[in-house]
Short mmCIF file of N, CA and C in Angstrom, two decimals:
data_model
loop_
_atom_site.label_atom_id
_atom_site.label_comp_id
_atom_site.label_asym_id
_atom_site.label_seq_id
_atom_site.Cartn_x
_atom_site.Cartn_y
_atom_site.Cartn_z
N MET A 1 14.15 54.88 79.29
CA MET A 1 15.05 55.42 78.29
C MET A 1 14.47 55.17 76.90
N PRO A 2 14.58 56.14 76.00
CA PRO A 2 14.06 55.97 74.64
C PRO A 2 14.95 55.07 73.79
N ALA A 3 14.33 54.42 72.83
CA ALA A 3 15.05 53.57 71.88
C ALA A 3 15.89 54.44 70.94
N VAL A 4 17.02 53.90 70.50
CA VAL A 4 17.94 54.58 69.60
C VAL A 4 17.39 54.54 68.17
N THR A 5 17.50 55.67 67.47
CA THR A 5 17.06 55.79 66.08
C THR A 5 18.21 55.42 65.15
N ARG A 6 17.86 54.68 64.08
CA ARG A 6 18.86 54.19 63.13
C ARG A 6 18.54 54.67 61.72
N LEU A 7 19.48 54.49 60.82
CA LEU A 7 19.28 54.82 59.41
C LEU A 7 18.00 54.18 58.89
N GLY A 8 17.14 54.97 58.28
CA GLY A 8 15.91 54.45 57.69
C GLY A 8 14.71 54.45 58.60
N ASP A 9 14.90 54.71 59.90
CA ASP A 9 13.75 54.78 60.82
C ASP A 9 12.93 56.03 60.51
N GLY A 10 11.66 56.02 60.91
CA GLY A 10 10.73 57.07 60.53
C GLY A 10 10.47 58.12 61.59
N CYS A 11 9.74 59.16 61.17
CA CYS A 11 9.35 60.25 62.07
C CYS A 11 7.83 60.35 62.15
N THR A 12 7.34 61.22 63.02
CA THR A 12 5.91 61.39 63.25
C THR A 12 5.20 62.16 62.15
N GLY A 13 5.91 63.01 61.43
CA GLY A 13 5.27 63.99 60.57
C GLY A 13 4.71 65.11 61.42
N HIS A 14 4.15 66.13 60.77
CA HIS A 14 3.57 67.27 61.50
C HIS A 14 2.56 67.94 60.59
N GLY A 15 1.47 68.40 61.18
CA GLY A 15 0.41 69.01 60.37
C GLY A 15 0.00 68.05 59.26
N CYS A 16 -0.09 68.54 58.04
CA CYS A 16 -0.43 67.66 56.91
C CYS A 16 0.80 67.05 56.26
N PHE A 17 1.99 67.28 56.81
CA PHE A 17 3.22 66.66 56.31
C PHE A 17 3.33 65.28 56.95
N GLY A 18 3.26 64.24 56.15
CA GLY A 18 3.30 62.87 56.67
C GLY A 18 4.68 62.48 57.18
N GLY A 19 4.72 61.37 57.89
CA GLY A 19 5.99 60.84 58.36
C GLY A 19 6.86 60.40 57.19
N ARG A 20 8.16 60.34 57.43
CA ARG A 20 9.10 59.85 56.42
C ARG A 20 10.34 59.33 57.11
N ALA A 21 11.24 58.73 56.35
CA ALA A 21 12.45 58.12 56.90
C ALA A 21 13.62 59.09 56.88
N ASN A 22 14.58 58.83 57.76
CA ASN A 22 15.84 59.55 57.66
C ASN A 22 16.73 58.82 56.66
N ASP A 23 17.70 59.52 56.08
CA ASP A 23 18.56 58.90 55.08
C ASP A 23 20.04 59.19 55.31
N GLN A 24 20.41 59.46 56.55
CA GLN A 24 21.81 59.70 56.88
C GLN A 24 22.08 59.20 58.29
N ALA A 25 23.25 58.62 58.49
CA ALA A 25 23.64 58.08 59.79
C ALA A 25 25.14 57.88 59.81
N SER A 26 25.65 57.48 60.95
CA SER A 26 27.07 57.17 61.09
C SER A 26 27.46 56.03 60.15
N GLY A 27 28.64 56.15 59.57
CA GLY A 27 29.16 55.09 58.71
C GLY A 27 30.01 54.08 59.46
N ASP A 28 30.26 54.35 60.76
CA ASP A 28 31.13 53.43 61.49
C ASP A 28 30.64 53.07 62.90
N VAL A 29 29.46 53.54 63.28
CA VAL A 29 28.84 53.13 64.55
C VAL A 29 27.45 52.60 64.21
N PHE A 30 27.19 51.36 64.65
CA PHE A 30 25.98 50.66 64.24
C PHE A 30 25.14 50.21 65.43
N VAL A 31 23.83 50.21 65.24
CA VAL A 31 22.86 49.73 66.22
C VAL A 31 22.06 48.64 65.52
N ASN A 32 22.14 47.40 66.01
CA ASN A 32 21.49 46.27 65.34
C ASN A 32 21.97 46.14 63.90
N GLY A 33 23.24 46.47 63.64
CA GLY A 33 23.81 46.36 62.31
C GLY A 33 23.42 47.47 61.36
N ILE A 34 22.77 48.52 61.86
CA ILE A 34 22.30 49.65 61.05
C ILE A 34 22.94 50.92 61.61
N GLY A 35 23.33 51.84 60.73
CA GLY A 35 23.99 53.08 61.16
C GLY A 35 23.19 53.85 62.19
N ALA A 36 23.88 54.38 63.20
CA ALA A 36 23.25 55.17 64.26
C ALA A 36 22.94 56.58 63.74
N HIS A 37 21.70 57.03 63.92
CA HIS A 37 21.27 58.36 63.47
C HIS A 37 21.65 59.39 64.53
N ARG A 38 22.20 60.55 64.08
CA ARG A 38 22.77 61.54 64.99
C ARG A 38 22.22 62.94 64.74
N GLN A 39 22.41 63.82 65.70
CA GLN A 39 22.04 65.23 65.53
C GLN A 39 22.68 65.75 64.25
N GLY A 40 21.90 66.46 63.44
CA GLY A 40 22.40 67.01 62.19
C GLY A 40 22.26 66.09 61.00
N ASP A 41 21.95 64.81 61.23
CA ASP A 41 21.76 63.88 60.11
C ASP A 41 20.43 64.19 59.41
N HIS A 42 20.39 63.90 58.13
CA HIS A 42 19.32 64.32 57.22
C HIS A 42 18.08 63.43 57.27
N TRP A 43 16.92 64.07 57.07
CA TRP A 43 15.63 63.40 56.85
C TRP A 43 15.17 63.74 55.44
N VAL A 44 14.60 62.77 54.73
CA VAL A 44 14.17 62.99 53.35
C VAL A 44 13.04 64.02 53.28
N THR A 45 12.82 64.53 52.10
CA THR A 45 11.78 65.52 51.86
C THR A 45 10.39 64.92 52.08
N HIS A 46 9.50 65.71 52.69
CA HIS A 46 8.09 65.34 52.74
C HIS A 46 7.27 66.56 52.36
N CYS A 47 6.05 66.29 51.87
CA CYS A 47 5.23 67.35 51.26
C CYS A 47 3.84 67.41 51.86
N CYS A 48 3.27 68.59 51.78
CA CYS A 48 1.86 68.85 52.08
C CYS A 48 1.35 69.63 50.88
N GLY A 49 0.66 68.95 49.99
CA GLY A 49 0.27 69.58 48.73
C GLY A 49 1.52 69.99 47.96
N PRO A 50 1.58 71.22 47.48
CA PRO A 50 2.74 71.64 46.68
C PRO A 50 3.93 72.10 47.53
N VAL A 51 3.76 72.17 48.84
CA VAL A 51 4.83 72.66 49.72
C VAL A 51 5.63 71.47 50.25
N CYS A 52 6.94 71.50 50.04
CA CYS A 52 7.81 70.40 50.46
C CYS A 52 9.02 70.95 51.21
N HIS A 53 9.57 70.13 52.12
CA HIS A 53 10.82 70.48 52.78
C HIS A 53 11.50 69.21 53.30
N ASP A 54 12.80 69.30 53.47
CA ASP A 54 13.55 68.25 54.15
C ASP A 54 13.96 68.82 55.51
N SER A 55 14.75 68.08 56.26
CA SER A 55 15.18 68.58 57.56
C SER A 55 16.34 67.75 58.08
N THR A 56 16.76 68.05 59.30
CA THR A 56 17.80 67.29 59.99
C THR A 56 17.34 67.05 61.43
N LEU A 57 17.97 66.09 62.09
CA LEU A 57 17.66 65.85 63.50
C LEU A 57 18.16 67.05 64.30
N ALA A 58 17.26 67.71 65.02
CA ALA A 58 17.60 68.95 65.73
C ALA A 58 18.39 68.71 67.00
N ALA A 59 18.09 67.63 67.71
CA ALA A 59 18.76 67.34 68.98
C ALA A 59 18.60 65.87 69.30
N GLY A 60 19.52 65.36 70.10
CA GLY A 60 19.47 63.98 70.54
C GLY A 60 19.84 63.89 72.02
N SER A 61 20.41 62.77 72.40
CA SER A 61 20.80 62.55 73.79
C SER A 61 21.83 63.59 74.23
N SER A 62 21.68 64.08 75.46
CA SER A 62 22.66 65.03 75.99
C SER A 62 23.84 64.32 76.64
N THR A 63 23.78 62.98 76.72
CA THR A 63 24.85 62.24 77.39
C THR A 63 25.50 61.16 76.52
N VAL A 64 24.90 60.83 75.38
CA VAL A 64 25.45 59.78 74.51
C VAL A 64 25.74 60.40 73.15
N PHE A 65 27.00 60.27 72.72
CA PHE A 65 27.45 60.89 71.47
C PHE A 65 28.03 59.84 70.54
N VAL A 66 27.81 60.04 69.24
CA VAL A 66 28.35 59.17 68.19
C VAL A 66 29.09 60.08 67.22
N ASN A 67 30.38 59.84 67.02
CA ASN A 67 31.20 60.69 66.16
C ASN A 67 31.11 62.16 66.57
N GLY A 68 31.01 62.42 67.88
CA GLY A 68 30.95 63.78 68.40
C GLY A 68 29.59 64.45 68.27
N LYS A 69 28.57 63.71 67.82
CA LYS A 69 27.23 64.27 67.66
C LYS A 69 26.27 63.56 68.61
N GLN A 70 25.22 64.26 69.05
CA GLN A 70 24.23 63.65 69.93
C GLN A 70 23.54 62.48 69.23
N LEU A 71 23.38 61.36 69.93
CA LEU A 71 22.72 60.18 69.39
C LEU A 71 21.22 60.40 69.36
N GLY A 72 20.58 60.09 68.22
CA GLY A 72 19.14 60.24 68.07
C GLY A 72 18.37 59.11 68.73
N ARG A 73 17.18 59.46 69.27
CA ARG A 73 16.32 58.50 69.94
C ARG A 73 14.86 58.80 69.60
N ILE A 74 14.00 57.83 69.82
CA ILE A 74 12.57 58.06 69.62
C ILE A 74 12.14 59.25 70.48
N GLY A 75 11.39 60.17 69.88
CA GLY A 75 10.92 61.36 70.58
C GLY A 75 11.79 62.58 70.39
N ASP A 76 13.02 62.41 69.90
CA ASP A 76 13.88 63.57 69.69
C ASP A 76 13.37 64.39 68.51
N PRO A 77 13.53 65.73 68.56
CA PRO A 77 12.94 66.60 67.55
C PRO A 77 13.70 66.63 66.23
N VAL A 78 12.92 66.63 65.15
CA VAL A 78 13.43 66.90 63.82
C VAL A 78 13.20 68.40 63.59
N GLY A 79 14.11 69.07 62.93
CA GLY A 79 14.09 70.52 62.82
C GLY A 79 12.83 71.13 62.24
N CYS A 80 12.06 70.38 61.48
CA CYS A 80 10.87 70.93 60.82
C CYS A 80 9.61 70.87 61.68
N GLY A 81 9.67 70.23 62.84
CA GLY A 81 8.50 70.15 63.70
C GLY A 81 8.02 68.74 63.97
N SER A 82 8.57 67.76 63.29
CA SER A 82 8.22 66.37 63.60
C SER A 82 9.20 65.83 64.65
N ALA A 83 9.09 64.55 64.94
CA ALA A 83 9.97 63.92 65.92
C ALA A 83 10.28 62.50 65.48
N SER A 84 11.41 61.98 65.88
CA SER A 84 11.74 60.58 65.59
C SER A 84 10.67 59.69 66.20
N ALA A 85 10.21 58.70 65.43
CA ALA A 85 9.11 57.86 65.89
C ALA A 85 9.43 56.38 65.89
N ALA A 86 10.55 55.98 65.33
CA ALA A 86 10.90 54.56 65.25
C ALA A 86 12.36 54.39 65.65
N GLY A 87 12.68 53.17 66.11
CA GLY A 87 14.04 52.91 66.52
C GLY A 87 14.25 51.45 66.86
N SER A 88 15.37 51.17 67.47
CA SER A 88 15.74 49.81 67.85
C SER A 88 14.76 49.23 68.86
N GLY A 89 14.54 47.93 68.77
CA GLY A 89 13.70 47.25 69.74
C GLY A 89 14.42 46.87 71.01
N ASN A 90 15.78 46.99 71.01
CA ASN A 90 16.50 46.52 72.19
C ASN A 90 17.75 47.34 72.55
N VAL A 91 17.92 48.52 71.93
CA VAL A 91 19.04 49.40 72.30
C VAL A 91 18.45 50.76 72.68
N PHE A 92 18.79 51.22 73.88
CA PHE A 92 18.19 52.42 74.44
C PHE A 92 19.28 53.36 74.91
N ALA A 93 18.99 54.67 74.94
CA ALA A 93 19.98 55.65 75.40
C ALA A 93 19.30 56.71 76.25
N GLY A 94 19.90 57.03 77.36
CA GLY A 94 19.39 58.07 78.24
C GLY A 94 19.86 59.44 77.82
N GLY A 95 19.59 60.40 78.70
CA GLY A 95 20.06 61.76 78.46
C GLY A 95 19.02 62.59 77.81
#
């Protein structure tokens, strides 16, 4: 099972767009004391030269939901083409 992604955890990046952190998560569900990152939650802007974009978590667990949204995990896709790359060391979610 993949580790759960939390507020501030990073992504893989894609092409020449480097990895960056997410900046949105649940305000009332926590993993290791940090907000749980969910489908639709925001990732900060990253750039490749003059071209920049932000994104949201495209999909998460199909069986674990937080506030009615799929829970994010390492490997889950970010809408721009990257994927979640960091998460909890001891909390995991299937689906």
